[in-house]
mmCIF file of C-alpha atoms and ligand atoms in Angstrom:
data_model
loop_
_atom_site.group_PDB
_atom_site.id
_atom_site.type_symbol
_atom_site.label_atom_id
_atom_site.label_comp_id
_atom_site.label_asym_id
_atom_site.label_seq_id
_atom_site.Cartn_x
_atom_site.Cartn_y
_atom_site.Cartn_z
ATOM 1 C CA MET A 136 126.475 158.012 71.476
ATOM 2 C CA ASN A 137 126.022 154.334 72.579
ATOM 3 C CA ALA A 138 128.563 151.699 72.428
ATOM 4 C CA PRO A 139 127.403 148.975 70.054
ATOM 5 C CA LEU A 140 124.918 146.097 71.155
ATOM 6 C CA ILE A 141 126.423 142.707 71.794
ATOM 7 C CA ASP A 142 124.618 139.421 70.997
ATOM 8 C CA VAL A 143 124.639 137.032 73.966
ATOM 9 C CA ARG A 144 123.239 133.552 74.214
ATOM 10 C CA LEU A 145 121.254 132.234 77.091
ATOM 11 C CA ARG A 146 123.281 129.184 78.421
ATOM 12 C CA GLN A 147 121.257 128.407 81.656
ATOM 13 C CA ILE A 148 118.277 129.716 83.485
ATOM 14 C CA ARG A 149 118.333 128.839 87.247
ATOM 15 C CA LEU A 150 115.703 129.049 89.618
ATOM 16 C CA GLU A 151 117.624 130.981 92.609
ATOM 17 C CA ALA A 152 114.820 131.281 95.157
ATOM 18 C CA GLN A 153 111.019 131.779 94.950
ATOM 19 C CA GLY A 154 110.264 134.345 92.438
ATOM 20 C CA ILE A 155 113.982 134.866 91.572
ATOM 21 C CA ALA A 156 115.667 133.495 88.431
ATOM 22 C CA SER A 157 119.256 133.777 87.385
ATOM 23 C CA TYR A 158 120.178 133.905 83.674
ATOM 24 C CA GLU A 159 123.618 133.055 82.448
ATOM 25 C CA LEU A 160 124.456 134.787 79.079
ATOM 26 C CA VAL A 161 127.397 134.095 76.881
ATOM 27 C CA SER A 162 129.029 135.403 73.801
ATOM 28 C CA ALA A 163 126.796 134.301 70.796
ATOM 29 C CA THR A 164 129.622 134.999 68.432
ATOM 30 C CA ASP A 165 133.518 134.187 68.230
ATOM 31 C CA ALA A 166 134.138 137.610 70.138
ATOM 32 C CA PRO A 167 134.963 137.466 73.719
ATOM 33 C CA LEU A 168 132.500 139.323 76.152
ATOM 34 C CA PRO A 169 133.838 142.950 77.193
ATOM 35 C CA GLN A 170 135.311 142.599 80.655
ATOM 36 C CA PHE A 171 133.756 144.027 83.724
ATOM 37 C CA THR A 172 134.404 145.351 87.162
ATOM 38 C CA ALA A 173 132.598 144.434 90.278
ATOM 39 C CA GLY A 174 129.285 146.351 90.646
ATOM 40 C CA SER A 175 128.640 146.774 86.869
ATOM 41 C CA HIS A 176 125.459 146.280 85.045
ATOM 42 C CA ILE A 177 124.412 145.609 81.499
ATOM 43 C CA ASP A 178 121.326 147.291 79.637
ATOM 44 C CA LEU A 179 119.442 143.982 78.102
ATOM 45 C CA HIS A 180 117.217 144.697 75.341
ATOM 46 C CA LEU A 181 114.081 142.851 75.786
ATOM 47 C CA ALA A 182 110.915 142.552 73.375
ATOM 48 C CA HIS A 183 109.188 145.625 72.521
ATOM 49 C CA ASP A 184 111.762 148.009 72.633
ATOM 50 C CA MET A 185 112.144 147.284 76.698
ATOM 51 C CA VAL A 186 115.499 147.738 77.877
ATOM 52 C CA ARG A 187 116.216 146.993 81.419
ATOM 53 C CA SER A 188 119.283 147.519 83.681
ATOM 54 C CA TYR A 189 120.624 144.258 85.169
ATOM 55 C CA SER A 190 123.499 143.964 87.815
ATOM 56 C CA LEU A 191 126.266 141.434 87.051
ATOM 57 C CA ALA A 192 126.510 138.820 89.939
ATOM 58 C CA ASN A 193 129.599 136.739 88.746
ATOM 59 C CA ALA A 194 133.180 137.524 89.583
ATOM 60 C CA PRO A 195 134.861 139.874 87.128
ATOM 61 C CA SER A 196 137.382 137.113 86.716
ATOM 62 C CA ASP A 197 134.796 135.016 85.226
ATOM 63 C CA THR A 198 135.464 136.547 81.861
ATOM 64 C CA ASP A 199 133.076 134.140 79.548
ATOM 65 C CA ARG A 200 129.752 134.915 80.893
ATOM 66 C CA TYR A 201 127.412 137.532 82.382
ATOM 67 C CA LEU A 202 125.189 136.453 85.284
ATOM 68 C CA ILE A 203 122.008 138.381 86.036
ATOM 69 C CA ALA A 204 119.173 137.612 88.498
ATOM 70 C CA VAL A 205 115.681 138.938 87.993
ATOM 71 C CA GLN A 206 112.854 139.265 90.640
ATOM 72 C CA ARG A 207 109.241 138.521 89.267
ATOM 73 C CA GLU A 208 107.738 142.024 90.338
ATOM 74 C CA ALA A 209 104.230 142.192 91.238
ATOM 75 C CA GLU A 210 104.057 145.466 89.686
ATOM 76 C CA SER A 211 106.191 144.807 87.190
ATOM 77 C CA ARG A 212 106.577 147.440 84.177
ATOM 78 C CA GLY A 213 106.761 144.392 81.759
ATOM 79 C CA GLY A 214 110.841 143.540 82.213
ATOM 80 C CA SER A 215 110.634 141.127 84.971
ATOM 81 C CA THR A 216 107.396 139.414 83.674
ATOM 82 C CA TRP A 217 108.820 138.923 80.291
ATOM 83 C CA MET A 218 111.919 137.630 81.663
ATOM 84 C CA HIS A 219 110.407 135.332 83.813
ATOM 85 C CA SER A 220 107.951 133.994 80.813
ATOM 86 C CA THR A 221 109.546 134.210 77.492
ATOM 87 C CA PRO A 222 113.462 133.722 77.125
ATOM 88 C CA ARG A 223 114.299 130.013 76.897
ATOM 89 C CA VAL A 224 117.971 128.461 76.899
ATOM 90 C CA GLY A 225 119.724 128.932 73.728
ATOM 91 C CA ASP A 226 117.788 132.286 72.664
ATOM 92 C CA VAL A 227 119.874 135.068 71.625
ATOM 93 C CA LEU A 228 119.467 138.487 73.305
ATOM 94 C CA ARG A 229 121.303 141.705 72.708
ATOM 95 C CA THR A 230 122.744 143.823 75.651
ATOM 96 C CA SER A 231 124.916 146.944 75.997
ATOM 97 C CA PRO A 232 128.513 146.322 77.348
ATOM 98 C CA PRO A 233 128.649 146.658 81.005
ATOM 99 C CA GLY A 234 128.918 149.970 82.745
ATOM 100 C CA ASN A 235 129.340 150.823 86.318
ATOM 101 C CA ASP A 236 127.886 153.223 88.145
ATOM 102 C CA PHE A 237 128.328 151.186 91.636
ATOM 103 C CA PRO A 238 132.195 150.875 91.707
ATOM 104 C CA LEU A 239 133.702 148.861 94.502
ATOM 105 C CA ALA A 240 136.697 150.482 96.304
ATOM 106 C CA GLU A 241 139.241 147.495 95.954
ATOM 107 C CA ASP A 242 141.710 148.695 98.289
ATOM 108 C CA ALA A 243 139.650 149.455 101.306
ATOM 109 C CA PRO A 244 141.050 147.431 104.294
ATOM 110 C CA GLN A 245 137.321 146.469 105.210
ATOM 111 C CA SER A 246 133.881 146.965 103.342
ATOM 112 C CA ILE A 247 130.659 146.642 104.928
ATOM 113 C CA PHE A 248 127.474 145.587 102.730
ATOM 114 C CA ILE A 249 123.958 146.175 103.521
ATOM 115 C CA ALA A 250 121.714 144.306 100.939
ATOM 116 C CA GLY A 251 117.829 144.069 100.734
ATOM 117 C CA GLY A 252 116.153 141.277 98.596
ATOM 118 C CA ILE A 253 117.330 141.118 94.789
ATOM 119 C CA GLY A 254 119.529 144.123 95.684
ATOM 120 C CA ILE A 255 122.249 141.515 96.586
ATOM 121 C CA THR A 256 122.934 140.901 92.886
ATOM 122 C CA PRO A 257 125.558 143.742 92.165
ATOM 123 C CA VAL A 258 126.896 142.704 96.061
ATOM 124 C CA MET A 259 127.413 139.247 94.835
ATOM 125 C CA SER A 260 130.044 140.324 92.364
ATOM 126 C CA MET A 261 131.666 142.612 94.753
ATOM 127 C CA LEU A 262 132.108 140.100 97.424
ATOM 128 C CA ARG A 263 133.309 137.661 95.066
ATOM 129 C CA ARG A 264 135.986 140.070 93.911
ATOM 130 C CA LEU A 265 136.955 141.091 97.579
ATOM 131 C CA ASP A 266 137.352 137.116 98.434
ATOM 132 C CA ALA A 267 139.682 136.933 95.376
ATOM 133 C CA LEU A 268 141.750 139.853 96.835
ATOM 134 C CA GLY A 269 141.764 138.483 100.203
ATOM 135 C CA ARG A 270 140.043 141.643 101.739
ATOM 136 C CA ARG A 271 137.946 141.608 104.889
ATOM 137 C CA TRP A 272 134.005 142.119 104.362
ATOM 138 C CA ARG A 273 130.926 141.632 106.152
ATOM 139 C CA LEU A 274 127.294 141.411 104.493
ATOM 140 C CA HIS A 275 124.132 142.211 106.166
ATOM 141 C CA TYR A 276 121.395 140.470 104.058
ATOM 142 C CA ALA A 277 117.551 141.381 104.722
ATOM 143 C CA SER A 278 115.187 139.112 102.923
ATOM 144 C CA ARG A 279 111.339 137.725 103.727
ATOM 145 C CA SER A 280 112.554 134.244 104.261
ATOM 146 C CA PRO A 281 115.211 131.666 103.364
ATOM 147 C CA ALA A 282 112.803 130.384 100.527
ATOM 148 C CA GLU A 283 113.077 133.921 98.926
ATOM 149 C CA THR A 284 116.422 134.609 99.180
ATOM 150 C CA ALA A 285 118.904 134.372 96.316
ATOM 151 C CA PHE A 286 122.445 132.889 96.562
ATOM 152 C CA VAL A 287 121.800 131.726 100.158
ATOM 153 C CA ASP A 288 123.959 128.451 99.896
ATOM 154 C CA GLU A 289 126.673 130.179 98.059
ATOM 155 C CA LEU A 290 126.871 133.063 100.705
ATOM 156 C CA ARG A 291 127.090 130.498 103.552
ATOM 157 C CA VAL A 292 130.152 129.147 101.957
ATOM 158 C CA MET A 293 131.736 132.622 101.231
ATOM 159 C CA GLY A 294 130.959 133.636 104.923
ATOM 160 C CA SER A 295 133.596 131.226 106.239
ATOM 161 C CA GLY A 296 136.538 132.946 104.195
ATOM 162 C CA THR A 297 137.629 136.616 104.725
ATOM 163 C CA GLY A 298 133.938 137.384 104.930
ATOM 164 C CA GLU A 299 131.111 137.190 107.504
ATOM 165 C CA VAL A 300 127.165 137.117 106.584
ATOM 166 C CA ASP A 301 124.295 138.284 108.750
ATOM 167 C CA PHE A 302 121.007 136.954 107.523
ATOM 168 C CA CYS A 303 118.315 138.650 108.594
ATOM 169 C CA PHE A 304 114.750 136.932 107.320
ATOM 170 C CA GLY A 305 111.273 138.194 108.273
ATOM 171 C CA SER A 306 108.443 140.203 106.404
ATOM 172 C CA SER A 307 109.255 143.270 108.694
ATOM 173 C CA ARG A 308 113.059 142.552 109.102
ATOM 174 C CA ILE A 309 114.030 144.932 106.392
ATOM 175 C CA ASP A 310 113.119 147.603 109.160
ATOM 176 C CA ARG A 311 114.760 145.681 111.948
ATOM 177 C CA VAL A 312 118.354 145.715 110.161
ATOM 178 C CA ASP A 313 119.774 148.313 112.667
ATOM 179 C CA ILE A 314 121.405 150.299 109.867
ATOM 180 C CA ALA A 315 122.192 153.175 112.176
ATOM 181 C CA ALA A 316 124.088 151.003 114.355
ATOM 182 C CA ILE A 317 125.886 149.120 111.631
ATOM 183 C CA VAL A 318 127.161 152.487 110.296
ATOM 184 C CA ARG A 319 128.010 153.806 113.691
ATOM 185 C CA ASP A 320 129.935 150.759 114.634
ATOM 186 C CA ALA A 321 132.013 150.764 111.299
ATOM 187 C CA PRO A 322 135.579 151.422 111.523
ATOM 188 C CA SER A 323 136.330 154.817 110.207
ATOM 189 C CA ASP A 324 138.258 153.432 107.364
ATOM 190 C CA CYS A 325 135.750 151.052 106.398
ATOM 191 C CA HIS A 326 133.755 151.436 103.057
ATOM 192 C CA LEU A 327 129.909 151.082 103.586
ATOM 193 C CA TYR A 328 127.611 150.003 100.552
ATOM 194 C CA CYS A 329 123.803 149.505 100.468
ATOM 195 C CA CYS A 330 121.705 148.242 97.631
ATOM 196 C CA GLY A 331 118.008 147.419 98.457
ATOM 197 C CA PRO A 332 114.501 149.198 98.664
ATOM 198 C CA ALA A 333 114.288 152.869 98.732
ATOM 199 C CA ARG A 334 113.520 153.080 102.229
ATOM 200 C CA MET A 335 116.521 150.864 103.201
ATOM 201 C CA ILE A 336 118.679 153.290 101.031
ATOM 202 C CA ASP A 337 117.081 156.354 102.560
ATOM 203 C CA ALA A 338 117.851 154.932 106.054
ATOM 204 C CA PHE A 339 121.448 154.266 105.012
ATOM 205 C CA LEU A 340 122.243 157.777 103.639
ATOM 206 C CA ASP A 341 120.550 159.375 106.837
ATOM 207 C CA ALA A 342 123.076 156.966 108.692
ATOM 208 C CA CYS A 343 126.065 157.692 106.750
ATOM 209 C CA ALA A 344 125.550 161.621 106.626
ATOM 210 C CA CYS A 345 128.567 162.240 108.842
ATOM 211 C CA ARG A 346 130.897 159.943 107.190
ATOM 212 C CA PRO A 347 133.294 160.765 104.094
ATOM 213 C CA ALA A 348 131.401 160.810 101.008
ATOM 214 C CA HIS A 349 133.801 158.546 99.161
ATOM 215 C CA THR A 350 133.440 155.838 101.621
ATOM 216 C CA VAL A 351 129.779 155.687 101.234
ATOM 217 C CA HIS A 352 128.166 153.771 97.955
ATOM 218 C CA PHE A 353 124.570 152.950 97.150
ATOM 219 C CA GLU A 354 122.711 152.032 94.179
ATOM 220 C CA ARG A 355 119.004 152.384 93.727
ATOM 221 C CA PHE A 356 116.635 150.181 91.733
ATOM 222 C CA ALA A 357 113.733 152.454 91.709
ATOM 223 C CA ALA A 358 113.402 156.333 91.941
ATOM 224 C CA SER A 359 112.522 157.867 95.367
ATOM 225 C CA SER A 360 110.497 160.331 93.539
ATOM 226 C CA GLU A 361 107.524 160.318 91.041
ATOM 227 C CA ALA A 362 108.347 161.183 87.458
ATOM 228 C CA ALA A 363 107.435 164.487 86.301
ATOM 229 C CA THR A 364 104.576 164.226 84.013
ATOM 230 C CA GLU A 365 102.773 167.586 84.815
ATOM 231 C CA GLY A 366 103.458 168.454 81.034
ATOM 232 C CA GLY A 367 102.650 171.883 79.821
ATOM 233 C CA TYR A 368 106.158 173.006 78.583
ATOM 234 C CA ASP A 369 108.147 172.645 75.623
ATOM 235 C CA VAL A 370 111.314 170.992 74.501
ATOM 236 C CA ILE A 371 113.633 172.549 71.740
ATOM 237 C CA LEU A 372 115.943 169.948 70.265
ATOM 238 C CA LYS A 373 119.039 172.281 69.579
ATOM 239 C CA ARG A 374 120.482 169.975 66.810
ATOM 240 C CA SER A 375 117.357 169.366 64.742
ATOM 241 C CA GLY A 376 115.571 172.556 65.785
ATOM 242 C CA GLU A 377 112.492 170.655 66.500
ATOM 243 C CA ARG A 378 110.019 171.925 69.156
ATOM 244 C CA LEU A 379 107.784 169.392 70.893
ATOM 245 C CA THR A 380 105.235 169.979 73.503
ATOM 246 C CA VAL A 381 105.271 167.731 76.504
ATOM 247 C CA ALA A 382 101.675 166.970 77.219
ATOM 248 C CA PRO A 383 100.245 166.241 80.686
ATOM 249 C CA GLY A 384 100.804 162.657 81.618
ATOM 250 C CA LYS A 385 103.947 162.468 79.599
ATOM 251 C CA THR A 386 107.566 162.804 80.271
ATOM 252 C CA ILE A 387 110.166 164.265 77.791
ATOM 253 C CA LEU A 388 111.078 160.501 77.094
ATOM 254 C CA ASP A 389 107.638 159.681 76.252
ATOM 255 C CA THR A 390 107.431 162.520 74.013
ATOM 256 C CA LEU A 391 110.460 161.896 72.234
ATOM 257 C CA LEU A 392 109.703 158.475 71.666
ATOM 258 C CA ASP A 393 106.155 159.491 70.600
ATOM 259 C CA HIS A 394 107.753 161.269 67.777
ATOM 260 C CA SER A 395 109.977 158.431 66.854
ATOM 261 C CA ILE A 396 113.058 160.344 68.179
ATOM 262 C CA ASP A 397 115.690 157.625 69.006
ATOM 263 C CA VAL A 398 117.511 158.371 72.425
ATOM 264 C CA PRO A 399 119.254 155.989 74.819
ATOM 265 C CA TYR A 400 117.453 154.842 77.903
ATOM 266 C CA ALA A 401 116.938 151.867 80.254
ATOM 267 C CA CYS A 402 115.537 152.076 83.651
ATOM 268 C CA THR A 403 113.081 154.804 83.002
ATOM 269 C CA ALA A 404 113.220 155.557 86.624
ATOM 270 C CA GLY A 405 115.857 157.995 87.048
ATOM 271 C CA VAL A 406 118.447 155.668 88.673
ATOM 272 C CA CYS A 407 120.860 154.278 85.871
ATOM 273 C CA GLY A 408 122.213 157.589 84.167
ATOM 274 C CA THR A 409 121.533 156.098 80.587
ATOM 275 C CA CYS A 410 119.454 158.838 79.260
ATOM 276 C CA ARG A 411 121.328 161.569 80.656
ATOM 277 C CA THR A 412 121.036 164.751 78.278
ATOM 278 C CA ALA A 413 122.814 167.913 78.330
ATOM 279 C CA VAL A 414 120.672 171.179 78.904
ATOM 280 C CA LEU A 415 121.508 174.166 76.896
ATOM 281 C CA GLU A 416 118.777 176.605 78.332
ATOM 282 C CA GLY A 417 115.941 176.711 80.826
ATOM 283 C CA GLU A 418 115.536 174.856 84.277
ATOM 284 C CA PRO A 419 114.984 171.275 84.737
ATOM 285 C CA ASP A 420 112.857 169.889 87.519
ATOM 286 C CA HIS A 421 115.183 167.069 88.535
ATOM 287 C CA ARG A 422 113.379 164.015 89.941
ATOM 288 C CA ASP A 423 116.238 161.539 89.437
ATOM 289 C CA ASP A 424 118.545 159.520 91.870
ATOM 290 C CA PHE A 425 121.597 159.516 89.521
ATOM 291 C CA LEU A 426 122.766 163.247 89.585
ATOM 292 C CA SER A 427 124.803 164.588 92.782
ATOM 293 C CA ASP A 428 123.193 167.464 94.191
ATOM 294 C CA GLU A 429 125.994 169.890 92.968
ATOM 295 C CA GLU A 430 125.016 168.478 89.255
ATOM 296 C CA ARG A 431 121.436 169.133 89.959
ATOM 297 C CA ARG A 432 122.286 172.755 91.077
ATOM 298 C CA SER A 433 124.406 173.332 87.895
ATOM 299 C CA ASN A 434 121.476 172.353 85.665
ATOM 300 C CA GLN A 435 123.745 171.324 82.991
ATOM 301 C CA SER A 436 122.017 167.773 82.458
ATOM 302 C CA MET A 437 119.148 166.231 83.253
ATOM 303 C CA MET A 438 117.510 162.570 83.171
ATOM 304 C CA ILE A 439 114.816 162.923 80.542
ATOM 305 C CA CYS A 440 113.236 159.787 81.405
ATOM 306 C CA CYS A 441 111.597 161.128 84.696
ATOM 307 C CA SER A 442 112.765 164.749 85.067
ATOM 308 C CA GLY A 443 110.675 167.909 83.638
ATOM 309 C CA ALA A 444 110.852 171.544 83.501
ATOM 310 C CA ARG A 445 110.274 174.593 85.802
ATOM 311 C CA SER A 446 110.725 177.010 82.780
ATOM 312 C CA LYS A 447 108.326 176.962 80.017
ATOM 313 C CA THR A 448 111.242 175.874 77.775
ATOM 314 C CA LEU A 449 113.974 173.636 77.888
ATOM 315 C CA VAL A 450 116.548 173.535 75.221
ATOM 316 C CA LEU A 451 118.390 170.248 75.080
ATOM 317 C CA ASP A 452 121.523 168.955 73.284
ATOM 318 C CA LEU A 453 119.545 166.521 71.099
HETATM 319 S S1 FES B 119 116.716 155.964 81.744
HETATM 320 FE FE1 FES B 119 117.776 155.509 83.576
HETATM 321 S S2 FES B 119 118.154 157.248 84.302
HETATM 322 FE FE2 FES B 119 116.754 157.651 82.418
#
């Protein structure tokens, strides 16, 4: 099922901006870290069974470390608060090997990126990779103020090479990044990327509706829909034969964990794909942002952290 976890040692914590810290992780053993591609993330195991996905910000050629950045969230579900208060340099943490749900089209003649806030993290890795390849890129980076913006100094330097950086600071400026104009003016062979708040992604997808799907890339940090917690249906676990009732207020994942059934999960928000589970019978109520429309229509799999059931029973391959 899941690849074995890796022990990593926290070598450095650095304040990148107001409320944003970066964490440099190196191998805690003699084994080298698994390599990664631009746009990858790791699922970091925190305390109390919390698992959180963090994008890697360093260059893939930087093979001896993983660099992540974490924003302190006012409405944290625990992960960002823990990361900002608990780990100390020298601590050993456990992580999944890197996975990539947001890959870079390395051979695109030109790439345009739209990033909002902490959404810059995977984009940093992509820009470093494109710089190494000598490819052209342009970044539109929206944030509240320079003091709250991570990697500003580095980007100012990077923006003098094959890339260009447009900063857009201001509390309402995310709305003022003219995404429609950026997309409209992009050359037809250009690949477009967006990572940021939900409304930014939604505007990006609207603007890109007429562009070839393989040139449009995005990654969400939070689901655009509420999780299905209406309950009132049963889940049958095909392999063990167990039948569990999902009560109101609970997701399928909650229900499984309440019964000490160990399943992989990370974001709990329907965006990372870690909890994807095959559906053998029944109709899911899809609430994730991971599956494609076609995959949802097929009802062959679902994200059990946030999706529910339209039928009275779901049979899952668990
Ligand atoms: S745990 Fe991330 S999609 Fe379900």
